[in-house]
Amino acid sequence: MSGEPLPPVKRVVIVGGGTAGWMTAAALSRLTDAGVAVTLIESEEIGTVGVGEATIPSLLDFNRYLGIDEDAFMAATGATFKLGIEFVDWADRGDRYLHPFGIHGRDVHGVKFHQIWLRQSRLAGRMGQVGNVSDYCLANQAAASGRFTRPVPDPAAVLSSFSYAFHFDASLYARFLRGLAEEAGVQRIEGKIVHVDIASDDGCIRAVELADGRRAEGELFIDCSGFRSLLLGDALGVPFTSWQHWLPCDRAVAVPSASTSAPLPYTRATADSAGWRWRIPLQHRVGNGHVYASAFIDDDEATAKILDNLDAPPLDAPRPLRFTAGVRERLWERNCIAIGLAGGFLEPLESTSIHLIQSGITRLMSLFPDTGPAIAERKEYNRLLRQEYEQVRDFVILHYHRTNRTDSDFWNYCRTMAIPTTLEDKIALWRAKGRIIRDQGGLFSDDSWIAVLMGQGLIPQSHDPLADALPIEEAGRFLDHLRDVIARTAAAMPRHIDFIASHCRSDLAA
Ligand SMILES: Cc1cc2nc3c(=O)[nH]c(=O)nc-3n(C[C@H](O)[C@H](O)[C@H](O)COP(=O)(O)OP(=O)(O)OC[C@H]3O[C@@H](n4cnc5c(N)ncnc54)[C@H](O)[C@@H]3O)c2cc1C
């Protein structure tokens, strides 16, 4: 390192204009008021990855932070509402369950609801009367009947017991954010970066150079260049940690099809012989794709599987994609932070990539440095992001590993593979007494874990002894009442299609 004082961050350069680039630009545009110039460089010739249409509820916070009018944003992006993800054929062929964005039942005197349900369902004579734990989740019941309304803030109301996310056209979302960012002062440069200028003294990036000779200098660089990882991976050489041995899917083929029915308020993920197929309903079309492991199926067969399972003829040619599950060892190196696919990728099973972009942005905003390589901030950022990637990784692995499927080499591999000890410990705790201890800062709530663990067929051997404090008859009446209220509330909600029509109908759907 030279003895020169490091320059303050006055120019931020964002490389890439996909979802990651424009989300980052829209959020960082706030900095322009603090005298920081924000520039985004993107290349139409290279284009974007062009997938990423399903989100999770945390996006509500991001949109709120940006002051986005939700109905306008939904109309502009052809968006529908999403109450969860339906998993078909995962625990076994013929099985299905929903991972809902909502809570199950209501805790009683500090005893978790699912423990009360577990205890009642295990009591002789009451088996069958308590139903499935999903009967006690409003998001689940509303999704199953194709209904939607926005939740209410009053915590006492059953209508406050769920959240929601969106399915949208990712390129239109990026365009929508571009409008906000440019309006707030972000400068956009169209062009292809061909060289990254790294200082020989401190190893920091000084500038990126474009094919036409233009140069963009800065003190802080955000790498949103997608799988290329132009700055963090290529230029700074930060190694990639592969998790492919746990998440063997490494390819996808995506294809849109026409809508033939009212859009469902949930994503569908159907397990196949060497991966799974997604179905994402937008207002104006359906997004489909097949995520698969190339070690277990070839590209032609994988493409045929998605084309054979469309509801309607394809609207475009199938588009192949390749990836490796994993993350860069450090997401902030020197004066460069990778956000989005440039930093890492965990396949789209739980729609977490856009969330991880958001998390990178939020943490950058809360640790924004006065000089690019800020050592303390960088260390904390890397710790938090790595932890978050690992937590998401474990949750996704659970779906593959906890299966009874024996019908293909792929499922035999996933079922019998060694899993991270962090996940092993979680499963052991659940298996014994249905306990879930949420990780610090963990993205997935107890209710998410409950839905997926139960959905994947892992029923605990016993329940928490605290649940025995509630008299059996009283607990029975409590469950009956809750189930009834939830069923009636779901039935009274508007149909999803009608809610869209009266709030956020898109011209794209005309
Ligand atoms: C099969 C699949 C399905 C997915 N589904 C989901 C989902 O349902 N939900 C979800 O949250 N996420 C999903 N994702 C992830 C999601 O697509 C990405 O997280 C999101 O699109 C962000 O991508 P990005 O902006 O990082 O990269 P990209 O979209 O690839 O953008 C990269 C940008 O960098 C620019 N660039 C690259 N090189 C240069 C250069 N040399 N000069 C100038 N510009 C350059 C490109 O032009 C482009 O603008 C999915 C991903 C895959 C592969």
Coordinates of C-alpha atoms and ligand atoms in Angstrom, one line a residue:
M1 CA 0.0 0.0 0.0
S2 CA 1.3 3.5 -0.8
G3 CA 1.5 6.1 2.0
E4 CA -1.0 8.4 0.1
P5 CA -4.3 9.0 1.9
L6 CA -7.1 7.0 0.2
P7 CA -9.5 9.2 -1.8
P8 CA -13.0 9.6 -0.4
V9 CA -15.9 7.9 -2.3
K10 CA -17.3 10.6 -4.6
R11 CA -17.9 8.5 -7.7
V12 CA -19.6 5.1 -7.7
V13 CA -19.5 3.1 -10.9
I14 CA -22.0 0.2 -11.3
V15 CA -21.0 -2.3 -14.0
G16 CA -24.1 -4.0 -15.5
G17 CA -27.7 -3.1 -16.1
G18 CA -29.6 -6.3 -15.3
T19 CA -31.9 -6.6 -12.3
A20 CA -28.9 -6.3 -10.0
G21 CA -27.5 -3.2 -11.7
W22 CA -30.7 -1.2 -11.8
M23 CA -31.8 -2.2 -8.3
T24 CA -28.5 -1.0 -7.0
A25 CA -28.6 2.2 -9.1
A26 CA -32.1 3.0 -7.9
A27 CA -31.1 2.5 -4.2
L28 CA -27.8 4.3 -4.5
S29 CA -29.4 7.2 -6.4
R30 CA -30.1 8.5 -2.9
L31 CA -26.4 9.2 -2.6
T32 CA -26.5 11.8 -5.3
D33 CA -28.0 14.2 -2.7
A34 CA -24.9 13.6 -0.6
G35 CA -22.6 14.7 -3.5
V36 CA -21.8 11.2 -4.7
A37 CA -22.0 10.7 -8.5
V38 CA -23.5 7.3 -9.5
T39 CA -22.8 6.0 -13.0
L40 CA -24.1 2.7 -14.5
I41 CA -22.6 1.0 -17.6
E42 CA -24.4 -1.6 -19.5
S43 CA -24.0 -3.3 -22.9
E44 CA -27.0 -4.0 -25.1
E45 CA -24.7 -6.2 -27.2
I46 CA -24.1 -8.5 -24.2
G47 CA -27.6 -8.2 -22.8
T48 CA -28.9 -9.6 -19.5
V49 CA -29.6 -13.1 -18.2
G50 CA -33.3 -12.4 -18.8
V51 CA -34.8 -14.7 -16.2
G52 CA -35.7 -14.1 -12.5
E53 CA -39.5 -13.5 -12.4
A54 CA -40.4 -14.9 -9.0
T55 CA -39.7 -13.0 -5.8
I56 CA -40.2 -13.3 -2.1
P57 CA -41.9 -10.8 0.3
S58 CA -38.8 -8.9 1.3
L59 CA -39.1 -7.1 -2.1
L60 CA -42.0 -5.2 -0.5
D61 CA -39.5 -3.5 1.8
F62 CA -37.2 -2.6 -1.1
N63 CA -40.1 -1.1 -3.2
R64 CA -41.3 0.8 -0.2
Y65 CA -37.8 2.2 0.4
L66 CA -37.8 3.5 -3.1
G67 CA -41.3 5.0 -2.7
I68 CA -42.7 2.8 -5.5
D69 CA -46.4 2.9 -6.1
E70 CA -47.2 -0.8 -6.0
D71 CA -50.2 -0.8 -8.4
A72 CA -48.3 1.3 -11.0
F73 CA -45.2 -1.0 -10.7
M74 CA -47.4 -4.1 -11.1
A75 CA -49.2 -2.7 -14.2
A76 CA -45.8 -1.7 -15.7
T77 CA -44.3 -5.2 -15.3
G78 CA -47.3 -7.4 -15.9
A79 CA -47.0 -8.6 -12.3
T80 CA -49.3 -11.0 -10.4
F81 CA -49.3 -11.6 -6.7
K82 CA -47.5 -14.5 -5.1
L83 CA -48.6 -16.2 -1.9
G84 CA -46.0 -19.0 -1.9
I85 CA -44.5 -21.8 -3.9
E86 CA -46.3 -25.1 -4.6
F87 CA -43.9 -28.1 -4.6
V88 CA -45.2 -31.0 -6.7
D89 CA -43.7 -34.5 -6.6
W90 CA -40.8 -33.5 -4.3
A91 CA -41.3 -35.7 -1.2
D92 CA -42.5 -38.4 -3.5
R93 CA -44.3 -38.7 -6.8
G94 CA -47.9 -37.7 -6.4
D95 CA -47.2 -35.5 -3.3
R96 CA -47.8 -31.7 -3.3
Y97 CA -47.5 -29.0 -0.7
L98 CA -47.3 -25.2 -0.5
H99 CA -44.5 -23.2 1.1
P100 CA -46.7 -20.2 2.0
F101 CA -45.7 -16.6 2.9
G102 CA -47.7 -16.7 6.1
I103 CA -47.9 -18.0 9.6
H104 CA -49.5 -21.2 10.8
G105 CA -52.2 -20.7 13.5
R106 CA -51.5 -18.6 16.5
D107 CA -49.1 -19.3 19.4
V108 CA -50.8 -19.8 22.8
H109 CA -49.1 -18.5 26.1
G110 CA -45.7 -18.7 24.4
V111 CA -46.3 -22.3 23.0
K112 CA -45.7 -22.5 19.3
F113 CA -48.8 -23.2 17.3
H114 CA -47.3 -26.1 15.4
Q115 CA -46.4 -27.8 18.7
I116 CA -50.1 -27.6 19.8
W117 CA -51.1 -29.0 16.4
L118 CA -48.4 -31.8 16.7
R119 CA -49.6 -32.8 20.1
Q120 CA -53.3 -32.9 19.1
S121 CA -52.6 -34.8 15.9
R122 CA -50.6 -37.4 17.9
L123 CA -53.4 -38.0 20.4
A124 CA -55.2 -41.3 19.9
G125 CA -58.8 -40.7 18.6
R126 CA -58.1 -37.2 17.3
M127 CA -56.0 -38.3 14.3
G128 CA -57.7 -37.1 11.2
Q129 CA -59.8 -34.5 13.0
V130 CA -57.1 -31.9 13.2
G131 CA -56.3 -32.0 9.5
N132 CA -53.1 -30.8 7.9
V133 CA -51.0 -28.0 9.4
S134 CA -51.6 -26.1 6.2
D135 CA -55.3 -25.8 7.0
Y136 CA -54.3 -23.3 9.7
C137 CA -52.4 -21.0 7.3
L138 CA -54.4 -18.3 5.6
A139 CA -51.9 -17.8 2.8
N140 CA -52.1 -21.5 2.0
Q141 CA -55.9 -21.6 1.9
A142 CA -56.2 -18.4 -0.1
A143 CA -53.6 -19.7 -2.6
A144 CA -55.3 -23.0 -2.9
S145 CA -58.5 -21.3 -3.9
G146 CA -57.0 -18.8 -6.2
R147 CA -57.9 -15.8 -4.0
F148 CA -56.0 -12.7 -2.9
T149 CA -56.3 -9.5 -1.0
R150 CA -53.6 -7.4 0.6
P151 CA -53.0 -8.1 4.3
V152 CA -54.1 -5.6 7.0
P153 CA -51.8 -4.1 9.6
D154 CA -53.9 -4.9 12.7
P155 CA -52.0 -7.8 14.3
A156 CA -55.2 -9.1 16.0
A157 CA -56.8 -9.7 12.6
V158 CA -56.4 -13.0 10.8
L159 CA -55.9 -11.0 7.7
S160 CA -52.6 -9.8 9.1
S161 CA -51.2 -13.4 9.2
F162 CA -49.6 -13.5 5.7
S163 CA -47.5 -11.5 3.3
Y164 CA -47.0 -11.7 -0.4
A165 CA -44.6 -11.2 -3.2
F166 CA -44.7 -10.8 -7.0
H167 CA -44.2 -12.6 -10.3
F168 CA -43.1 -10.1 -12.8
D169 CA -41.3 -9.5 -16.1
A170 CA -37.7 -9.0 -14.9
S171 CA -36.6 -6.9 -17.8
L172 CA -39.6 -4.6 -17.3
Y173 CA -38.8 -4.3 -13.6
A174 CA -35.2 -3.3 -14.5
R175 CA -36.7 -0.8 -17.0
F176 CA -39.0 0.6 -14.3
L177 CA -36.1 1.0 -11.9
R178 CA -34.0 2.6 -14.6
G179 CA -36.6 5.3 -14.9
L180 CA -36.5 6.0 -11.2
A181 CA -32.7 5.9 -11.1
E182 CA -32.2 8.2 -14.0
E183 CA -34.8 10.6 -12.7
A184 CA -32.8 10.8 -9.5
G185 CA -29.6 11.6 -11.2
V186 CA -27.9 8.3 -12.1
Q187 CA -25.9 8.6 -15.3
R188 CA -26.2 5.7 -17.7
I189 CA -23.5 4.8 -20.2
E190 CA -24.1 2.3 -23.0
G191 CA -21.0 0.4 -24.0
K192 CA -18.9 -2.7 -23.6
I193 CA -16.1 -2.7 -21.0
V194 CA -12.9 -4.3 -22.4
H195 CA -10.4 -3.4 -19.7
V196 CA -10.3 -2.9 -15.9
D197 CA -7.6 -0.6 -14.7
I198 CA -6.1 -1.7 -11.4
A199 CA -3.6 0.4 -9.5
S200 CA -0.3 -1.3 -8.9
D201 CA 0.2 0.2 -5.5
D202 CA -3.0 -0.7 -3.6
G203 CA -4.6 -3.2 -6.0
C204 CA -7.8 -1.1 -6.1
I205 CA -9.8 -0.5 -9.3
R206 CA -9.2 3.0 -10.7
A207 CA -11.4 2.8 -13.8
V208 CA -13.1 0.7 -16.4
E209 CA -12.4 1.2 -20.1
L210 CA -14.9 0.8 -22.9
A211 CA -14.4 -0.6 -26.4
D212 CA -14.7 2.9 -27.9
G213 CA -11.9 4.3 -25.6
R214 CA -14.2 6.0 -23.0
R215 CA -13.1 5.5 -19.4
A216 CA -15.2 5.6 -16.2
E217 CA -13.2 6.4 -13.1
G218 CA -14.4 5.9 -9.6
E219 CA -13.5 5.2 -5.9
L220 CA -16.1 2.5 -5.5
F221 CA -17.1 -0.1 -8.1
I222 CA -20.2 -2.3 -7.9
D223 CA -19.9 -5.4 -10.0
C224 CA -23.3 -6.3 -11.4
S225 CA -21.9 -7.9 -14.6
G226 CA -23.8 -11.2 -14.1
F227 CA -22.2 -14.6 -14.3
R228 CA -19.1 -13.0 -16.0
S229 CA -18.1 -11.4 -12.7
L230 CA -16.0 -9.0 -14.7
L231 CA -14.5 -7.1 -11.8
L232 CA -14.6 -9.3 -8.7
G233 CA -13.9 -12.6 -10.4
D234 CA -11.9 -11.7 -13.6
A235 CA -10.0 -8.6 -12.6
L236 CA -9.5 -9.1 -8.9
G237 CA -9.4 -12.9 -9.0
V238 CA -11.6 -13.6 -6.0
P239 CA -12.1 -17.4 -6.1
F240 CA -15.5 -19.0 -6.4
T241 CA -16.7 -21.6 -3.8
S242 CA -18.7 -24.2 -5.6
W243 CA -21.6 -25.9 -3.8
Q244 CA -22.4 -28.1 -6.8
H245 CA -21.9 -31.3 -4.8
W246 CA -24.9 -30.3 -2.7
L247 CA -26.8 -28.5 -5.5
P248 CA -26.0 -30.5 -8.6
C249 CA -28.4 -28.6 -11.0
D250 CA -26.2 -26.6 -13.3
R251 CA -28.3 -25.8 -16.4
A252 CA -31.7 -24.5 -17.2
V253 CA -33.9 -23.9 -20.3
A254 CA -36.4 -21.1 -20.1
V255 CA -39.4 -20.7 -22.4
P256 CA -42.5 -18.4 -22.2
S257 CA -46.0 -19.6 -23.1
A258 CA -49.4 -17.9 -23.5
S259 CA -51.7 -17.6 -20.5
T260 CA -54.7 -19.9 -21.0
S261 CA -56.4 -19.5 -17.6
A262 CA -56.6 -17.0 -14.7
P263 CA -53.1 -16.6 -13.2
L264 CA -52.5 -18.6 -10.0
P265 CA -51.3 -16.6 -7.0
Y266 CA -48.3 -18.9 -6.5
T267 CA -45.3 -20.3 -8.3
R268 CA -45.3 -24.0 -9.1
A269 CA -42.1 -26.1 -8.9
T270 CA -42.6 -29.6 -10.2
A271 CA -39.8 -32.1 -9.5
D272 CA -38.7 -34.0 -12.5
S273 CA -36.3 -37.0 -13.0
A274 CA -33.1 -34.8 -13.0
G275 CA -34.2 -31.5 -11.6
W276 CA -37.5 -29.5 -11.6
R277 CA -39.7 -27.3 -13.8
W278 CA -41.0 -23.9 -12.8
R279 CA -44.2 -22.3 -13.8
I280 CA -44.6 -18.6 -13.1
P281 CA -47.9 -16.9 -14.1
L282 CA -47.7 -13.3 -15.1
Q283 CA -50.7 -11.2 -16.3
H284 CA -49.8 -11.5 -20.0
R285 CA -47.9 -14.8 -20.2
V286 CA -46.5 -17.7 -18.2
G287 CA -42.8 -18.1 -17.6
N288 CA -41.6 -21.7 -17.7
G289 CA -38.3 -23.4 -17.2
H290 CA -36.5 -26.6 -16.5
V291 CA -33.6 -26.5 -14.0
Y292 CA -31.6 -29.7 -14.3
A293 CA -28.3 -31.4 -13.6
S294 CA -26.3 -32.1 -16.8
A295 CA -24.6 -35.0 -15.1
F296 CA -28.0 -36.8 -15.1
I297 CA -29.8 -35.7 -18.3
D298 CA -28.8 -34.3 -21.6
D299 CA -29.8 -30.9 -23.0
D300 CA -32.2 -32.3 -25.7
E301 CA -34.1 -34.4 -23.3
A302 CA -34.3 -31.6 -20.7
T303 CA -35.7 -29.2 -23.4
A304 CA -38.2 -31.8 -24.5
K305 CA -39.4 -32.2 -21.0
I306 CA -40.2 -28.5 -20.6
L307 CA -41.8 -28.3 -24.0
D308 CA -44.0 -31.4 -23.4
N309 CA -45.3 -29.8 -20.1
L310 CA -46.4 -26.4 -21.3
D311 CA -50.1 -25.4 -20.9
A312 CA -50.0 -23.7 -24.3
P313 CA -47.6 -23.4 -27.3
P314 CA -44.3 -21.6 -26.6
L315 CA -44.1 -17.9 -27.4
D316 CA -40.4 -18.0 -28.1
A317 CA -37.6 -20.4 -28.7
P318 CA -36.3 -22.2 -25.6
R319 CA -33.3 -20.4 -24.1
P320 CA -30.5 -22.4 -22.5
L321 CA -28.6 -21.2 -19.4
R322 CA -25.6 -22.5 -17.5
F323 CA -24.5 -21.9 -14.0
T324 CA -22.8 -23.4 -10.9
A325 CA -24.3 -23.1 -7.5
G326 CA -21.9 -21.2 -5.2
V327 CA -20.6 -17.9 -4.1
R328 CA -17.3 -15.9 -4.4
E329 CA -15.1 -16.3 -1.3
R330 CA -15.5 -12.6 -0.6
L331 CA -18.2 -10.3 -2.1
W332 CA -16.3 -7.1 -1.2
E333 CA -12.7 -7.0 -2.2
R334 CA -10.5 -3.9 -2.2
N335 CA -12.9 -1.2 -3.6
C336 CA -15.2 -3.6 -5.4
I337 CA -18.5 -5.2 -4.3
A338 CA -20.2 -7.8 -6.3
I339 CA -24.0 -7.8 -6.2
G340 CA -26.2 -10.3 -8.1
L341 CA -25.0 -13.1 -10.2
A342 CA -21.5 -11.6 -10.3
G343 CA -21.2 -12.6 -6.6
G344 CA -22.9 -15.9 -6.5
F345 CA -26.0 -18.0 -7.5
L346 CA -28.2 -20.4 -5.7
E347 CA -30.6 -21.9 -8.1
P348 CA -34.1 -20.4 -8.3
L349 CA -36.0 -23.0 -6.3
E350 CA -37.0 -20.6 -3.5
S351 CA -36.7 -17.4 -5.7
T352 CA -34.0 -16.0 -3.5
S353 CA -31.6 -14.3 -6.0
I354 CA -33.4 -11.0 -6.1
H355 CA -33.6 -11.1 -2.3
L356 CA -29.8 -11.6 -2.1
I357 CA -29.3 -8.6 -4.5
Q358 CA -31.5 -6.6 -2.1
S359 CA -29.7 -7.8 0.9
G360 CA -26.3 -6.8 -0.7
I361 CA -27.7 -3.4 -1.4
T362 CA -29.2 -2.9 2.1
R363 CA -26.0 -3.9 3.8
L364 CA -23.9 -1.7 1.5
M365 CA -26.2 1.2 2.4
S366 CA -25.8 0.6 6.1
L367 CA -22.0 0.1 5.8
F368 CA -21.4 2.7 3.1
P369 CA -17.6 3.5 3.2
D370 CA -15.9 6.9 3.2
T371 CA -13.1 5.3 1.2
G372 CA -13.4 2.3 -1.1
P373 CA -11.4 -0.4 0.6
A374 CA -12.8 0.4 4.2
I375 CA -11.4 -2.6 6.1
A376 CA -13.9 -2.9 9.0
E377 CA -17.0 -2.4 6.9
R378 CA -15.7 -4.8 4.3
K379 CA -15.1 -7.5 6.9
E380 CA -18.5 -7.2 8.3
Y381 CA -20.2 -7.1 4.9
N382 CA -18.4 -10.2 3.8
R383 CA -19.3 -12.0 7.1
L384 CA -23.0 -11.1 6.8
L385 CA -23.4 -11.9 3.1
R386 CA -21.6 -15.2 3.4
Q387 CA -23.7 -16.2 6.3
E388 CA -26.9 -15.4 4.4
Y389 CA -25.8 -17.3 1.3
E390 CA -25.1 -20.3 3.5
Q391 CA -28.5 -20.1 5.2
V392 CA -30.3 -20.0 1.9
R393 CA -28.1 -22.8 0.6
D394 CA -29.2 -25.1 3.5
F395 CA -32.8 -24.4 3.0
V396 CA -32.7 -25.2 -0.7
I397 CA -30.7 -28.4 -0.1
L398 CA -33.4 -29.6 2.3
H399 CA -35.9 -29.9 -0.6
Y400 CA -33.6 -32.1 -2.6
H401 CA -32.2 -34.2 0.2
R402 CA -35.4 -35.0 2.3
T403 CA -37.2 -37.0 -0.3
N404 CA -38.4 -40.6 -0.6
R405 CA -37.9 -40.6 -4.4
T406 CA -35.9 -43.6 -5.7
D407 CA -37.0 -43.4 -9.3
S408 CA -33.8 -41.9 -10.8
D409 CA -30.1 -41.7 -10.3
F410 CA -30.5 -38.0 -9.6
W411 CA -32.9 -38.5 -6.7
N412 CA -30.8 -41.4 -5.4
Y413 CA -27.8 -39.1 -5.4
C414 CA -29.6 -36.2 -3.6
R415 CA -31.3 -38.5 -1.1
T416 CA -28.1 -40.1 0.0
M417 CA -25.6 -37.3 -0.3
A418 CA -23.8 -35.9 2.7
I419 CA -25.3 -32.5 3.7
P420 CA -23.8 -29.5 5.5
T421 CA -23.7 -30.1 9.3
T422 CA -25.6 -26.9 9.9
L423 CA -28.6 -28.5 8.0
E424 CA -28.0 -31.9 9.6
D425 CA -28.3 -30.3 13.1
K426 CA -31.5 -28.5 12.1
I427 CA -33.1 -31.6 10.8
A428 CA -32.1 -33.6 14.0
L429 CA -33.7 -30.9 16.2
W430 CA -36.9 -31.0 14.2
R431 CA -37.1 -34.7 13.9
A432 CA -37.0 -35.2 17.7
K433 CA -39.5 -32.6 18.9
G434 CA -40.4 -30.3 16.0
R435 CA -38.1 -27.6 17.2
I436 CA -36.7 -24.9 15.0
I437 CA -34.2 -22.4 16.2
R438 CA -34.0 -19.5 13.8
D439 CA -30.5 -18.5 12.7
Q440 CA -29.5 -15.0 13.5
G441 CA -30.5 -12.8 10.6
G442 CA -31.9 -15.9 8.9
L443 CA -34.1 -15.2 5.9
F444 CA -36.6 -18.0 6.3
S445 CA -39.0 -17.9 9.2
D446 CA -40.0 -20.8 11.5
D447 CA -43.2 -21.1 9.4
S448 CA -41.1 -21.5 6.2
W449 CA -39.1 -24.3 7.8
I450 CA -42.3 -25.9 9.2
A451 CA -44.0 -25.9 5.8
V452 CA -41.0 -27.4 3.9
L453 CA -40.0 -29.9 6.6
M454 CA -43.6 -31.2 6.9
G455 CA -44.1 -30.9 3.1
Q456 CA -41.0 -33.0 2.5
G457 CA -42.6 -35.7 4.8
L458 CA -40.5 -35.2 7.9
I459 CA -43.0 -35.5 10.8
P460 CA -41.4 -35.1 14.2
Q461 CA -41.3 -38.1 16.5
S462 CA -42.7 -36.1 19.4
H463 CA -43.7 -32.6 20.5
D464 CA -42.5 -30.0 22.9
P465 CA -43.6 -30.9 26.4
L466 CA -44.8 -27.3 26.9
A467 CA -47.6 -28.0 24.6
D468 CA -49.1 -30.5 27.1
A469 CA -49.9 -27.5 29.4
L470 CA -53.0 -26.8 27.3
P471 CA -56.0 -29.0 28.2
I472 CA -56.8 -31.4 25.4
E473 CA -60.4 -30.4 24.9
E474 CA -59.6 -26.7 25.0
A475 CA -56.8 -27.2 22.5
G476 CA -59.2 -29.2 20.3
R477 CA -61.8 -26.3 20.4
F478 CA -59.0 -23.8 19.6
L479 CA -57.9 -25.7 16.5
D480 CA -61.5 -26.2 15.3
H481 CA -62.2 -22.5 15.7
L482 CA -59.0 -21.4 14.0
R483 CA -59.5 -23.7 11.1
D484 CA -63.0 -22.5 10.6
V485 CA -62.1 -18.8 10.7
I486 CA -59.2 -19.3 8.2
A487 CA -61.4 -21.2 5.8
R488 CA -64.2 -18.6 6.0
T489 CA -61.7 -15.7 5.6
A490 CA -60.0 -17.3 2.6
A491 CA -63.4 -17.9 1.0
A492 CA -64.4 -14.3 1.5
M493 CA -61.3 -12.9 -0.3
P494 CA -61.7 -11.7 -3.9
R495 CA -60.5 -13.9 -6.7
H496 CA -56.8 -13.1 -7.5
I497 CA -57.8 -12.2 -11.1
D498 CA -60.5 -9.9 -10.0
F499 CA -58.2 -8.2 -7.5
I500 CA -55.7 -7.6 -10.2
A501 CA -58.4 -6.3 -12.6
S502 CA -59.6 -3.7 -10.1
H503 CA -56.1 -2.6 -8.8
C504 CA -53.2 -3.1 -11.2
R505 CA -54.3 -4.5 -14.5
S506 CA -51.5 -4.2 -17.1
D507 CA -51.9 -3.1 -20.7
L508 CA -49.6 -6.0 -21.6
A509 CA -52.5 -8.3 -20.7
A510 CA -54.9 -6.7 -23.2
Ligands
LIG1 C1 -32.5 -20.2 -14.7 C2 -32.6 -19.1 -13.7 C3 -33.8 -18.7 -13.2 C4 -33.9 -17.7 -12.2 N1 -35.1 -17.4 -11.6 C5 -35.1 -16.5 -10.6 C6 -36.3 -16.2 -9.9 O1 -37.3 -16.8 -10.2 N2 -36.2 -15.3 -8.9 C7 -35.1 -14.7 -8.6 O2 -35.1 -13.9 -7.6 N3 -34.0 -14.8 -9.3 C8 -33.9 -15.7 -10.3 N4 -32.8 -15.9 -11.0 C9 -31.7 -15.1 -10.8 C10 -31.9 -13.7 -11.5 O3 -32.1 -13.9 -12.9 C11 -30.7 -12.8 -11.3 O4 -30.4 -12.8 -9.9 C12 -31.1 -11.4 -11.7 O5 -31.6 -11.4 -13.0 C13 -29.9 -10.5 -11.7 O6 -29.0 -10.8 -12.7 P1 -27.8 -9.8 -12.8 O7 -28.3 -8.4 -12.9 O8 -26.8 -10.1 -11.7 O9 -27.1 -10.3 -14.2 P2 -27.5 -10.0 -15.7 O10 -28.9 -10.0 -15.9 O11 -26.7 -11.1 -16.5 O12 -26.9 -8.6 -16.0 C14 -25.5 -8.4 -16.3 C15 -25.3 -7.0 -16.8 O13 -23.9 -6.8 -17.0 C16 -23.7 -6.3 -18.3 N5 -22.3 -6.6 -18.7 C17 -21.7 -7.8 -18.6 N6 -20.5 -7.7 -19.1 C18 -20.3 -6.4 -19.6 C19 -19.3 -5.7 -20.2 N7 -18.1 -6.3 -20.6 N8 -19.5 -4.4 -20.5 C20 -20.6 -3.8 -20.2 N9 -21.7 -4.4 -19.6 C21 -21.5 -5.7 -19.3 C22 -24.8 -6.9 -19.2 O14 -25.0 -6.2 -20.4 C23 -26.0 -6.8 -18.2 O15 -26.5 -5.5 -18.3 C24 -32.7 -16.9 -12.0 C25 -31.5 -17.2 -12.6 C26 -31.4 -18.3 -13.5 C27 -30.1 -18.6 -14.2

